[in-house]
C-alpha cells in the first residue's frame, strides 16, 4: 500500500504531456475539462485517474476535490467552506476522510502514568500540552503525529493542587486549579503568575481577546483581564447560584456561556454579557434536575454544542430559538458525556464516562457512526478530554493518553 502511494506521488510530480491521440474531449481547454469533471463523484475521478499519467495529474487538482471534501468527514473544511489546511492536497485529505467514515484506524498509547488522573489537553502546531496532577507538560509530536518525543519540551508548574482545566491563548497558558487559583504562564519564557480567583476549585477557564473567564464550584463565574499590569483584577463577579462545570467565550467577544450543575430551578446553560456581567438569556427549558453541562463550545458566533450528565449532545442555533436546540444526539448506552469535539463541519466526537468509549457521529444523521472502547472492565475510565486533527484523534483517560491513527490504519 505504501509502495502504491509512493508511485502515485511520483507520477503526480512528473510532468505529463496531454495525450496527442484519443477522444476529442481531451483536446478541450483545461478550464472546460475542469468544469465537466467537477460533476464527477469520488469513484469516477479515481477511475479517470487510471487512464494515463496526464489525467492522473489533472484529476489531482484541488478544485475537483473541494466539493467532495466539503461533504466528507474531517477533511479540513469548515461548514462555511473555509479551508483550514491549504498546505495539504485536498485529494489526500479525502482519502483519509474515508477512514474516518468507515472507522478504520490503528489504536496506540502515547503516554502512561501510574496514578489515576483527570487530565486535560490542548494541541498547538506540532505540540501537545497535557495536565498531570499540578503540572502542565508540553511534548513535541514526531513527524507521524502518532507518537511523541519522550522528553517534554517544557513543564509549567505553580498550582498547589491538580490542574482542572487550561487553555492556550496569545502565547500563554491560562490554567485553572483545584486550589482556587488561576495561573498564567508564558509558553516561551519562565514567566508565571498565579492569583487567587475563587473560594473553591476553579473547574473551567477560557480566554479570548485578552479576556479570561473562569467558573468555580463556589457558584460564581468571574471575568479577568489578561494584560500583564492588571492580572488578578476581577472585572465582574457573576452569581450563578449553581456550580459551574464549563465555560466558553463567544467568538464575537461580546458574551460567554456557562454550563452548570442543574441543581436549581433554571437552565444549566446561560449566556452572560462580557462587558456588564448581566444575564443575556438561558438556553433550553426542559432539562431534568441534575442534567449538568460538562462541556460546551462555540462553533460559530451563533451556534454552540453542549453535553453532560443527561447523555445528550445538543446543537444550539441562537438565530432560530434559545428555547429548543435544533439537533440532538443521544449516547446509546445512557452514559454521561464528559467531552466533545468537532471538525467544524460534519464530524462530532464524544467521550463517555464508562470504558473510555469514544464515539464518532456524522451530524447529518442521529445514529452513532462508530464506537471505540479504549479500556476494559478492570480499568474502566471516563474520557476526560478529546482533541482531533484530520489524521488523528487523541483521548485522555485516567491512566493513559490514547491515539487513534486514521492516516495509517
mmCIF file of C-alpha atoms in Angstrom:
data_model
loop_
_atom_site.group_PDB
_atom_site.id
_atom_site.type_symbol
_atom_site.label_atom_id
_atom_site.label_comp_id
_atom_site.label_asym_id
_atom_site.label_seq_id
_atom_site.Cartn_x
_atom_site.Cartn_y
_atom_site.Cartn_z
ATOM 1 C CA UNK A 1 0.000 0.000 0.000
ATOM 2 C CA UNK A 2 2.878 2.368 0.853
ATOM 3 C CA UNK A 3 4.563 1.479 -2.459
ATOM 4 C CA UNK A 4 1.393 2.316 -4.389
ATOM 5 C CA UNK A 5 1.110 5.656 -2.608
ATOM 6 C CA UNK A 6 4.751 6.452 -3.392
ATOM 7 C CA UNK A 7 4.228 5.533 -7.056
ATOM 8 C CA UNK A 8 1.165 7.755 -7.255
ATOM 9 C CA UNK A 9 3.003 10.659 -5.642
ATOM 10 C CA UNK A 10 5.926 10.220 -8.038
ATOM 11 C CA UNK A 11 3.604 10.137 -11.046
ATOM 12 C CA UNK A 12 1.844 13.264 -9.837
ATOM 13 C CA UNK A 13 5.171 15.126 -9.682
ATOM 14 C CA UNK A 14 6.300 14.049 -13.161
ATOM 15 C CA UNK A 15 5.377 16.454 -15.965
ATOM 16 C CA UNK A 16 2.984 14.530 -18.203
ATOM 17 C CA UNK A 17 2.068 15.731 -21.668
ATOM 18 C CA UNK A 18 -1.565 15.808 -22.749
ATOM 19 C CA UNK A 19 -2.279 12.785 -24.979
ATOM 20 C CA UNK A 20 -1.984 13.670 -28.685
ATOM 21 C CA UNK A 21 -4.483 10.991 -29.648
ATOM 22 C CA UNK A 22 -7.699 9.940 -28.031
ATOM 23 C CA UNK A 23 -11.217 11.315 -27.627
ATOM 24 C CA UNK A 24 -11.890 14.889 -28.698
ATOM 25 C CA UNK A 25 -12.876 15.551 -25.097
ATOM 26 C CA UNK A 26 -9.217 15.658 -24.080
ATOM 27 C CA UNK A 27 -8.492 18.444 -26.589
ATOM 28 C CA UNK A 28 -10.838 20.837 -24.831
ATOM 29 C CA UNK A 29 -9.311 23.729 -22.820
ATOM 30 C CA UNK A 30 -8.433 22.749 -19.252
ATOM 31 C CA UNK A 31 -10.998 25.195 -17.875
ATOM 32 C CA UNK A 32 -13.805 23.322 -19.652
ATOM 33 C CA UNK A 33 -12.424 19.954 -18.589
ATOM 34 C CA UNK A 34 -12.359 21.158 -15.003
ATOM 35 C CA UNK A 35 -15.991 22.215 -15.268
ATOM 36 C CA UNK A 36 -17.036 18.850 -16.723
ATOM 37 C CA UNK A 37 -15.038 16.800 -14.216
ATOM 38 C CA UNK A 38 -16.375 18.856 -11.308
ATOM 39 C CA UNK A 39 -19.649 16.898 -11.658
ATOM 40 C CA UNK A 40 -17.905 13.548 -11.091
ATOM 41 C CA UNK A 41 -18.001 11.767 -7.750
ATOM 42 C CA UNK A 42 -15.003 10.348 -5.923
ATOM 43 C CA UNK A 43 -15.154 6.903 -7.547
ATOM 44 C CA UNK A 44 -15.450 8.329 -11.074
ATOM 45 C CA UNK A 45 -12.493 10.663 -10.512
ATOM 46 C CA UNK A 46 -10.445 7.727 -9.243
ATOM 47 C CA UNK A 47 -11.239 5.677 -12.342
ATOM 48 C CA UNK A 48 -10.461 8.583 -14.639
ATOM 49 C CA UNK A 49 -7.062 8.980 -12.963
ATOM 50 C CA UNK A 50 -6.158 5.430 -14.030
ATOM 51 C CA UNK A 51 -6.396 6.214 -17.765
ATOM 52 C CA UNK A 52 -2.992 7.897 -18.170
ATOM 53 C CA UNK A 53 -0.413 9.968 -16.335
ATOM 54 C CA UNK A 54 -1.740 13.246 -17.648
ATOM 55 C CA UNK A 55 -5.240 12.506 -16.369
ATOM 56 C CA UNK A 56 -3.807 11.335 -13.057
ATOM 57 C CA UNK A 57 -2.149 14.710 -12.645
ATOM 58 C CA UNK A 58 -5.203 16.566 -13.953
ATOM 59 C CA UNK A 59 -7.678 14.797 -11.645
ATOM 60 C CA UNK A 60 -5.492 15.567 -8.615
ATOM 61 C CA UNK A 61 -6.383 19.257 -8.919
ATOM 62 C CA UNK A 62 -7.723 20.673 -5.630
ATOM 63 C CA UNK A 63 -10.645 22.333 -7.412
ATOM 64 C CA UNK A 64 -12.081 18.959 -8.413
ATOM 65 C CA UNK A 65 -11.922 17.560 -4.883
ATOM 66 C CA UNK A 66 -13.080 20.590 -2.935
ATOM 67 C CA UNK A 67 -16.817 19.844 -3.304
ATOM 68 C CA UNK A 68 -16.266 16.206 -2.314
ATOM 69 C CA UNK A 69 -14.108 17.243 0.639
ATOM 70 C CA UNK A 70 -16.716 19.660 1.971
ATOM 71 C CA UNK A 71 -19.220 16.788 2.103
ATOM 72 C CA UNK A 72 -16.688 14.429 3.751
ATOM 73 C CA UNK A 73 -15.873 13.881 7.431
ATOM 74 C CA UNK A 74 -12.940 15.770 8.914
ATOM 75 C CA UNK A 75 -11.343 16.863 5.651
ATOM 76 C CA UNK A 76 -10.163 20.268 6.898
ATOM 77 C CA UNK A 77 -13.099 22.354 5.654
ATOM 78 C CA UNK A 78 -15.446 24.263 7.926
ATOM 79 C CA UNK A 79 -19.188 24.365 7.474
ATOM 80 C CA UNK A 80 -18.831 27.692 5.631
ATOM 81 C CA UNK A 81 -16.234 26.229 3.256
ATOM 82 C CA UNK A 82 -13.080 27.728 4.768
ATOM 83 C CA UNK A 83 -10.029 25.562 4.060
ATOM 84 C CA UNK A 84 -8.038 25.141 7.288
ATOM 85 C CA UNK A 85 -5.218 23.100 5.723
ATOM 86 C CA UNK A 86 -4.234 24.735 2.446
ATOM 87 C CA UNK A 87 -0.764 23.126 2.502
ATOM 88 C CA UNK A 88 -2.165 19.558 2.195
ATOM 89 C CA UNK A 89 -3.638 18.403 -1.161
ATOM 90 C CA UNK A 90 -7.417 18.087 -0.925
ATOM 91 C CA UNK A 91 -7.393 14.669 -2.608
ATOM 92 C CA UNK A 92 -5.094 13.282 0.101
ATOM 93 C CA UNK A 93 -7.421 14.560 2.801
ATOM 94 C CA UNK A 94 -10.433 12.942 1.148
ATOM 95 C CA UNK A 95 -8.601 9.608 1.175
ATOM 96 C CA UNK A 96 -8.006 9.850 4.921
ATOM 97 C CA UNK A 97 -11.595 11.032 5.401
ATOM 98 C CA UNK A 98 -12.837 7.663 4.136
ATOM 99 C CA UNK A 99 -11.068 6.008 7.079
ATOM 100 C CA UNK A 100 -12.995 8.246 9.471
ATOM 101 C CA UNK A 101 -16.247 7.344 7.711
ATOM 102 C CA UNK A 102 -15.532 3.610 7.831
ATOM 103 C CA UNK A 103 -13.978 3.602 11.322
ATOM 104 C CA UNK A 104 -10.618 2.319 10.066
ATOM 105 C CA UNK A 105 -7.848 3.287 12.483
ATOM 106 C CA UNK A 106 -4.915 1.986 14.473
ATOM 107 C CA UNK A 107 -5.004 2.439 18.247
ATOM 108 C CA UNK A 108 -1.915 3.326 20.257
ATOM 109 C CA UNK A 109 -0.887 4.727 23.635
ATOM 110 C CA UNK A 110 1.214 7.888 23.681
ATOM 111 C CA UNK A 111 1.698 8.320 27.437
ATOM 112 C CA UNK A 112 1.100 6.338 30.622
ATOM 113 C CA UNK A 113 1.120 7.396 34.264
ATOM 114 C CA UNK A 114 0.972 5.379 37.464
ATOM 115 C CA UNK A 115 -1.649 7.277 39.453
ATOM 116 C CA UNK A 116 -5.194 7.974 38.348
ATOM 117 C CA UNK A 117 -5.509 11.461 36.857
ATOM 118 C CA UNK A 118 -8.185 13.710 35.401
ATOM 119 C CA UNK A 119 -6.089 15.096 32.537
ATOM 120 C CA UNK A 120 -6.882 17.946 30.205
ATOM 121 C CA UNK A 121 -5.032 18.687 26.973
ATOM 122 C CA UNK A 122 -4.617 21.126 24.100
ATOM 123 C CA UNK A 123 -2.936 20.933 20.697
ATOM 124 C CA UNK A 124 -0.946 23.699 19.019
ATOM 125 C CA UNK A 125 1.019 23.211 15.794
ATOM 126 C CA UNK A 126 3.268 20.176 16.377
ATOM 127 C CA UNK A 127 2.985 20.279 20.189
ATOM 128 C CA UNK A 128 0.693 18.639 22.728
ATOM 129 C CA UNK A 129 0.054 20.127 26.172
ATOM 130 C CA UNK A 130 -1.380 17.868 28.884
ATOM 131 C CA UNK A 131 -2.047 18.316 32.594
ATOM 132 C CA UNK A 132 -0.795 15.735 35.091
ATOM 133 C CA UNK A 133 -1.557 16.451 38.767
ATOM 134 C CA UNK A 134 -0.475 20.063 39.412
ATOM 135 C CA UNK A 135 1.765 20.328 36.325
ATOM 136 C CA UNK A 136 1.209 21.003 32.634
ATOM 137 C CA UNK A 137 3.688 19.281 30.326
ATOM 138 C CA UNK A 138 4.439 20.152 26.695
ATOM 139 C CA UNK A 139 5.504 17.423 24.258
ATOM 140 C CA UNK A 140 6.529 17.588 20.631
ATOM 141 C CA UNK A 141 4.938 15.243 18.110
ATOM 142 C CA UNK A 142 7.137 13.138 15.896
ATOM 143 C CA UNK A 143 6.511 13.598 12.151
ATOM 144 C CA UNK A 144 3.960 10.753 12.013
ATOM 145 C CA UNK A 145 1.699 12.503 14.531
ATOM 146 C CA UNK A 146 1.044 9.136 16.226
ATOM 147 C CA UNK A 147 3.977 9.291 18.666
ATOM 148 C CA UNK A 148 5.691 11.815 20.932
ATOM 149 C CA UNK A 149 9.234 12.710 21.782
ATOM 150 C CA UNK A 150 9.509 11.263 25.278
ATOM 151 C CA UNK A 151 11.306 14.224 26.781
ATOM 152 C CA UNK A 152 8.932 17.152 27.483
ATOM 153 C CA UNK A 153 9.630 20.482 25.793
ATOM 154 C CA UNK A 154 8.520 22.288 28.928
ATOM 155 C CA UNK A 155 6.990 21.844 32.361
ATOM 156 C CA UNK A 156 4.630 24.508 33.717
ATOM 157 C CA UNK A 157 4.009 24.469 37.466
ATOM 158 C CA UNK A 158 2.532 26.804 40.051
ATOM 159 C CA UNK A 159 -0.660 25.234 41.402
ATOM 160 C CA UNK A 160 -0.805 23.663 44.872
ATOM 161 C CA UNK A 161 -3.457 21.162 43.773
ATOM 162 C CA UNK A 162 -4.411 19.457 40.498
ATOM 163 C CA UNK A 163 -4.879 21.451 37.316
ATOM 164 C CA UNK A 164 -8.583 21.147 36.446
ATOM 165 C CA UNK A 165 -8.564 22.862 33.074
ATOM 166 C CA UNK A 166 -6.392 25.085 30.868
ATOM 167 C CA UNK A 167 -6.427 26.887 27.525
ATOM 168 C CA UNK A 168 -3.788 28.306 25.164
ATOM 169 C CA UNK A 169 -4.121 31.956 24.142
ATOM 170 C CA UNK A 170 -1.733 34.646 22.899
ATOM 171 C CA UNK A 171 1.385 32.513 23.607
ATOM 172 C CA UNK A 172 0.113 31.976 27.167
ATOM 173 C CA UNK A 173 -1.215 29.003 29.102
ATOM 174 C CA UNK A 174 -4.109 30.006 31.353
ATOM 175 C CA UNK A 175 -4.760 27.281 33.906
ATOM 176 C CA UNK A 176 -7.493 26.642 36.467
ATOM 177 C CA UNK A 177 -6.571 24.790 39.648
ATOM 178 C CA UNK A 178 -8.167 22.852 42.465
ATOM 179 C CA UNK A 179 -6.503 25.363 44.806
ATOM 180 C CA UNK A 180 -8.946 28.087 43.677
ATOM 181 C CA UNK A 181 -6.244 29.899 41.697
ATOM 182 C CA UNK A 182 -5.698 30.869 38.075
ATOM 183 C CA UNK A 183 -2.218 30.512 36.618
ATOM 184 C CA UNK A 184 -0.834 32.498 33.683
ATOM 185 C CA UNK A 185 2.296 31.040 32.058
ATOM 186 C CA UNK A 186 4.166 32.393 29.049
ATOM 187 C CA UNK A 187 4.891 29.444 26.777
ATOM 188 C CA UNK A 188 8.300 30.596 25.549
ATOM 189 C CA UNK A 189 9.692 32.018 28.788
ATOM 190 C CA UNK A 190 9.797 31.334 32.513
ATOM 191 C CA UNK A 191 7.167 33.994 33.287
ATOM 192 C CA UNK A 192 4.487 32.546 35.587
ATOM 193 C CA UNK A 193 1.890 34.310 37.694
ATOM 194 C CA UNK A 194 -0.867 32.790 39.783
ATOM 195 C CA UNK A 195 -3.551 34.559 41.738
ATOM 196 C CA UNK A 196 -6.460 33.633 43.996
ATOM 197 C CA UNK A 197 -9.607 33.646 41.910
ATOM 198 C CA UNK A 198 -12.312 31.654 43.722
ATOM 199 C CA UNK A 199 -13.078 30.304 47.174
ATOM 200 C CA UNK A 200 -13.203 26.718 45.876
ATOM 201 C CA UNK A 201 -11.669 24.839 42.934
ATOM 202 C CA UNK A 202 -11.742 26.527 39.537
ATOM 203 C CA UNK A 203 -13.380 23.942 37.278
ATOM 204 C CA UNK A 204 -13.105 25.733 33.949
ATOM 205 C CA UNK A 205 -11.480 28.664 32.207
ATOM 206 C CA UNK A 206 -11.440 30.277 28.762
ATOM 207 C CA UNK A 207 -9.515 33.154 27.213
ATOM 208 C CA UNK A 208 -10.092 35.190 24.057
ATOM 209 C CA UNK A 209 -9.303 38.748 23.019
ATOM 210 C CA UNK A 210 -7.282 39.484 26.141
ATOM 211 C CA UNK A 211 -10.122 38.488 28.485
ATOM 212 C CA UNK A 212 -10.199 35.490 30.862
ATOM 213 C CA UNK A 213 -13.418 33.957 32.196
ATOM 214 C CA UNK A 214 -13.471 31.345 34.957
ATOM 215 C CA UNK A 215 -16.099 29.170 36.616
ATOM 216 C CA UNK A 216 -15.971 27.515 40.014
ATOM 217 C CA UNK A 217 -17.575 25.125 42.417
ATOM 218 C CA UNK A 218 -18.233 28.170 44.618
ATOM 219 C CA UNK A 219 -21.187 29.035 42.323
ATOM 220 C CA UNK A 220 -19.601 32.055 40.679
ATOM 221 C CA UNK A 221 -18.183 32.951 37.295
ATOM 222 C CA UNK A 222 -15.651 35.760 37.015
ATOM 223 C CA UNK A 223 -14.158 37.948 34.275
ATOM 224 C CA UNK A 224 -10.466 38.953 34.349
ATOM 225 C CA UNK A 225 -8.070 40.901 32.113
ATOM 226 C CA UNK A 226 -5.039 39.151 30.609
ATOM 227 C CA UNK A 227 -2.993 42.361 30.413
ATOM 228 C CA UNK A 228 0.227 41.889 32.412
ATOM 229 C CA UNK A 229 -0.291 45.001 34.520
ATOM 230 C CA UNK A 230 -3.846 44.015 35.510
ATOM 231 C CA UNK A 231 -3.576 40.292 36.230
ATOM 232 C CA UNK A 232 -5.743 39.302 39.179
ATOM 233 C CA UNK A 233 -8.037 42.349 38.973
ATOM 234 C CA UNK A 234 -11.557 40.978 38.743
ATOM 235 C CA UNK A 235 -13.769 42.879 36.285
ATOM 236 C CA UNK A 236 -17.070 41.135 37.068
ATOM 237 C CA UNK A 237 -18.337 38.520 39.510
ATOM 238 C CA UNK A 238 -21.471 36.675 38.414
ATOM 239 C CA UNK A 239 -23.520 34.790 40.980
ATOM 240 C CA UNK A 240 -24.597 31.708 39.038
ATOM 241 C CA UNK A 241 -26.311 30.100 42.075
ATOM 242 C CA UNK A 242 -25.025 26.749 40.859
ATOM 243 C CA UNK A 243 -21.668 25.002 40.451
ATOM 244 C CA UNK A 244 -20.026 25.934 37.157
ATOM 245 C CA UNK A 245 -18.604 22.957 35.209
ATOM 246 C CA UNK A 246 -17.887 24.512 31.799
ATOM 247 C CA UNK A 247 -17.433 27.923 30.217
ATOM 248 C CA UNK A 248 -16.762 29.401 26.760
ATOM 249 C CA UNK A 249 -16.366 32.892 25.287
ATOM 250 C CA UNK A 250 -18.264 33.787 22.121
ATOM 251 C CA UNK A 251 -16.101 34.387 19.003
ATOM 252 C CA UNK A 252 -17.658 37.877 18.871
ATOM 253 C CA UNK A 253 -16.120 38.615 22.309
ATOM 254 C CA UNK A 254 -19.437 40.110 23.433
ATOM 255 C CA UNK A 255 -20.695 37.319 25.707
ATOM 256 C CA UNK A 256 -19.858 33.978 27.290
ATOM 257 C CA UNK A 257 -21.803 30.840 28.158
ATOM 258 C CA UNK A 258 -21.717 28.870 31.407
ATOM 259 C CA UNK A 259 -22.628 25.220 31.877
ATOM 260 C CA UNK A 260 -23.717 24.485 35.431
ATOM 261 C CA UNK A 261 -24.767 21.504 37.561
ATOM 262 C CA UNK A 262 -28.538 21.970 37.019
ATOM 263 C CA UNK A 263 -29.356 21.774 40.711
ATOM 264 C CA UNK A 264 -31.663 24.787 40.712
ATOM 265 C CA UNK A 265 -34.872 25.849 39.005
ATOM 266 C CA UNK A 266 -33.170 27.338 35.954
ATOM 267 C CA UNK A 267 -31.420 26.172 32.821
ATOM 268 C CA UNK A 268 -27.837 24.901 33.210
ATOM 269 C CA UNK A 269 -26.905 26.811 30.031
ATOM 270 C CA UNK A 270 -26.886 30.587 30.381
ATOM 271 C CA UNK A 271 -25.314 33.357 28.326
ATOM 272 C CA UNK A 272 -23.860 36.442 30.032
ATOM 273 C CA UNK A 273 -22.785 39.826 28.691
ATOM 274 C CA UNK A 274 -18.987 40.015 28.806
ATOM 275 C CA UNK A 275 -18.882 43.785 29.347
ATOM 276 C CA UNK A 276 -21.536 44.146 32.039
ATOM 277 C CA UNK A 277 -21.777 40.657 33.556
ATOM 278 C CA UNK A 278 -25.560 40.709 33.150
ATOM 279 C CA UNK A 279 -27.629 37.698 32.100
ATOM 280 C CA UNK A 280 -28.479 37.808 28.374
ATOM 281 C CA UNK A 281 -30.545 34.622 28.020
ATOM 282 C CA UNK A 282 -30.776 30.989 29.003
ATOM 283 C CA UNK A 283 -30.897 28.041 26.634
ATOM 284 C CA UNK A 284 -33.490 25.275 26.776
ATOM 285 C CA UNK A 285 -36.464 24.781 29.034
ATOM 286 C CA UNK A 286 -36.798 21.041 29.682
ATOM 287 C CA UNK A 287 -33.588 19.946 31.407
ATOM 288 C CA UNK A 288 -34.241 17.379 34.153
ATOM 289 C CA UNK A 289 -32.701 18.012 37.599
ATOM 290 C CA UNK A 290 -29.047 17.011 37.675
ATOM 291 C CA UNK A 291 -28.552 17.406 33.910
ATOM 292 C CA UNK A 292 -25.308 19.294 34.410
ATOM 293 C CA UNK A 293 -23.339 20.521 31.386
ATOM 294 C CA UNK A 294 -19.752 19.238 31.478
ATOM 295 C CA UNK A 295 -18.556 20.631 28.148
ATOM 296 C CA UNK A 296 -19.690 23.488 25.943
ATOM 297 C CA UNK A 297 -18.101 25.033 22.872
ATOM 298 C CA UNK A 298 -18.928 27.723 20.337
ATOM 299 C CA UNK A 299 -18.686 26.576 16.728
ATOM 300 C CA UNK A 300 -19.543 29.999 15.310
ATOM 301 C CA UNK A 301 -20.765 33.287 16.806
ATOM 302 C CA UNK A 302 -24.348 31.964 16.715
ATOM 303 C CA UNK A 303 -24.008 28.192 17.162
ATOM 304 C CA UNK A 304 -22.746 26.090 20.044
ATOM 305 C CA UNK A 305 -22.652 22.487 21.247
ATOM 306 C CA UNK A 306 -23.133 21.132 24.766
ATOM 307 C CA UNK A 307 -23.029 17.767 26.519
ATOM 308 C CA UNK A 308 -23.148 16.414 30.045
ATOM 309 C CA UNK A 309 -24.878 14.207 32.572
ATOM 310 C CA UNK A 310 -28.153 13.737 30.708
ATOM 311 C CA UNK A 311 -26.365 11.723 27.953
ATOM 312 C CA UNK A 312 -27.239 14.115 25.096
ATOM 313 C CA UNK A 313 -25.178 16.287 22.782
ATOM 314 C CA UNK A 314 -27.206 19.335 21.813
ATOM 315 C CA UNK A 315 -26.644 21.740 18.948
ATOM 316 C CA UNK A 316 -27.973 25.263 19.527
ATOM 317 C CA UNK A 317 -28.547 27.993 16.960
ATOM 318 C CA UNK A 318 -29.142 31.344 18.642
ATOM 319 C CA UNK A 319 -30.630 32.768 15.440
ATOM 320 C CA UNK A 320 -33.596 30.390 15.497
ATOM 321 C CA UNK A 321 -34.518 29.742 19.123
ATOM 322 C CA UNK A 322 -32.967 29.762 22.572
ATOM 323 C CA UNK A 323 -35.736 27.586 23.988
ATOM 324 C CA UNK A 324 -35.081 24.459 21.944
ATOM 325 C CA UNK A 325 -31.961 23.019 20.347
ATOM 326 C CA UNK A 326 -32.009 22.423 16.589
ATOM 327 C CA UNK A 327 -30.415 18.957 16.767
ATOM 328 C CA UNK A 328 -29.528 16.405 19.444
ATOM 329 C CA UNK A 329 -27.676 13.091 19.617
ATOM 330 C CA UNK A 330 -28.248 10.586 22.434
ATOM 331 C CA UNK A 331 -25.494 8.395 23.884
ATOM 332 C CA UNK A 332 -26.913 4.900 23.191
ATOM 333 C CA UNK A 333 -25.698 3.309 26.450
ATOM 334 C CA UNK A 334 -27.062 6.061 28.692
ATOM 335 C CA UNK A 335 -23.577 7.176 29.783
ATOM 336 C CA UNK A 336 -22.565 10.637 30.889
ATOM 337 C CA UNK A 337 -20.766 12.563 28.151
ATOM 338 C CA UNK A 338 -17.665 14.233 29.547
ATOM 339 C CA UNK A 339 -16.351 15.989 26.449
ATOM 340 C CA UNK A 340 -16.911 16.685 22.774
ATOM 341 C CA UNK A 341 -15.006 17.896 19.721
ATOM 342 C CA UNK A 342 -15.951 18.684 16.119
ATOM 343 C CA UNK A 343 -14.161 19.264 12.836
ATOM 344 C CA UNK A 344 -16.212 22.426 12.379
ATOM 345 C CA UNK A 345 -18.321 20.656 9.765
ATOM 346 C CA UNK A 346 -19.900 17.164 9.779
ATOM 347 C CA UNK A 347 -17.829 15.150 12.293
ATOM 348 C CA UNK A 348 -18.650 15.026 16.001
ATOM 349 C CA UNK A 349 -16.592 13.084 18.562
ATOM 350 C CA UNK A 350 -17.706 12.411 22.143
ATOM 351 C CA UNK A 351 -16.100 10.874 25.212
ATOM 352 C CA UNK A 352 -18.217 8.750 27.580
ATOM 353 C CA UNK A 353 -17.994 8.025 31.296
ATOM 354 C CA UNK A 354 -17.520 4.225 31.092
ATOM 355 C CA UNK A 355 -14.813 2.073 29.498
ATOM 356 C CA UNK A 356 -13.188 5.006 27.789
ATOM 357 C CA UNK A 357 -15.683 4.898 24.930
ATOM 358 C CA UNK A 358 -15.034 7.388 22.129
ATOM 359 C CA UNK A 359 -17.886 7.739 19.656
ATOM 360 C CA UNK A 360 -17.841 9.265 16.187
ATOM 361 C CA UNK A 361 -21.007 10.797 14.778
ATOM 362 C CA UNK A 362 -21.971 12.115 11.371
ATOM 363 C CA UNK A 363 -24.016 15.149 12.296
ATOM 364 C CA UNK A 364 -26.286 14.637 9.281
ATOM 365 C CA UNK A 365 -27.754 11.550 10.984
ATOM 366 C CA UNK A 366 -28.810 10.711 14.530
ATOM 367 C CA UNK A 367 -27.276 7.265 14.966
ATOM 368 C CA UNK A 368 -23.704 6.818 16.171
ATOM 369 C CA UNK A 369 -21.275 6.085 13.334
ATOM 370 C CA UNK A 370 -18.557 4.186 15.273
ATOM 371 C CA UNK A 371 -17.585 3.438 18.884
ATOM 372 C CA UNK A 372 -14.082 2.731 20.189
ATOM 373 C CA UNK A 373 -13.820 1.346 23.776
ATOM 374 C CA UNK A 374 -10.317 2.270 24.921
ATOM 375 C CA UNK A 375 -10.324 0.493 28.307
ATOM 376 C CA UNK A 376 -11.508 -2.862 29.658
ATOM 377 C CA UNK A 377 -13.503 -3.655 32.802
ATOM 378 C CA UNK A 378 -10.710 -3.550 35.438
ATOM 379 C CA UNK A 379 -9.554 -0.105 34.300
ATOM 380 C CA UNK A 380 -12.840 1.492 33.313
ATOM 381 C CA UNK A 381 -12.283 5.224 32.911
ATOM 382 C CA UNK A 382 -14.114 8.250 31.564
ATOM 383 C CA UNK A 383 -12.726 10.065 28.549
ATOM 384 C CA UNK A 384 -11.826 13.372 30.173
ATOM 385 C CA UNK A 385 -10.671 15.217 27.070
ATOM 386 C CA UNK A 386 -10.667 14.773 23.287
ATOM 387 C CA UNK A 387 -8.700 16.527 20.566
ATOM 388 C CA UNK A 388 -8.530 15.754 16.867
ATOM 389 C CA UNK A 389 -6.716 16.624 13.660
ATOM 390 C CA UNK A 390 -7.570 15.471 10.141
ATOM 391 C CA UNK A 391 -5.389 12.390 10.694
ATOM 392 C CA UNK A 392 -5.567 11.542 14.402
ATOM 393 C CA UNK A 393 -7.850 11.554 17.425
ATOM 394 C CA UNK A 394 -6.332 11.921 20.923
ATOM 395 C CA UNK A 395 -8.195 10.815 24.060
ATOM 396 C CA UNK A 396 -7.055 11.444 27.655
ATOM 397 C CA UNK A 397 -8.155 8.814 30.210
ATOM 398 C CA UNK A 398 -7.335 8.167 33.863
ATOM 399 C CA UNK A 399 -4.098 6.247 33.214
ATOM 400 C CA UNK A 400 -3.245 6.746 29.532
ATOM 401 C CA UNK A 401 -3.223 9.127 26.627
ATOM 402 C CA UNK A 402 -4.555 7.211 23.616
ATOM 403 C CA UNK A 403 -4.283 7.961 19.902
ATOM 404 C CA UNK A 404 -6.448 6.686 17.047
ATOM 405 C CA UNK A 405 -4.426 6.911 13.830
ATOM 406 C CA UNK A 406 -6.701 7.256 10.794
ATOM 407 C CA UNK A 407 -3.884 8.010 8.373
ATOM 408 C CA UNK A 408 -2.173 4.616 8.734
ATOM 409 C CA UNK A 409 -4.884 2.205 9.958
#
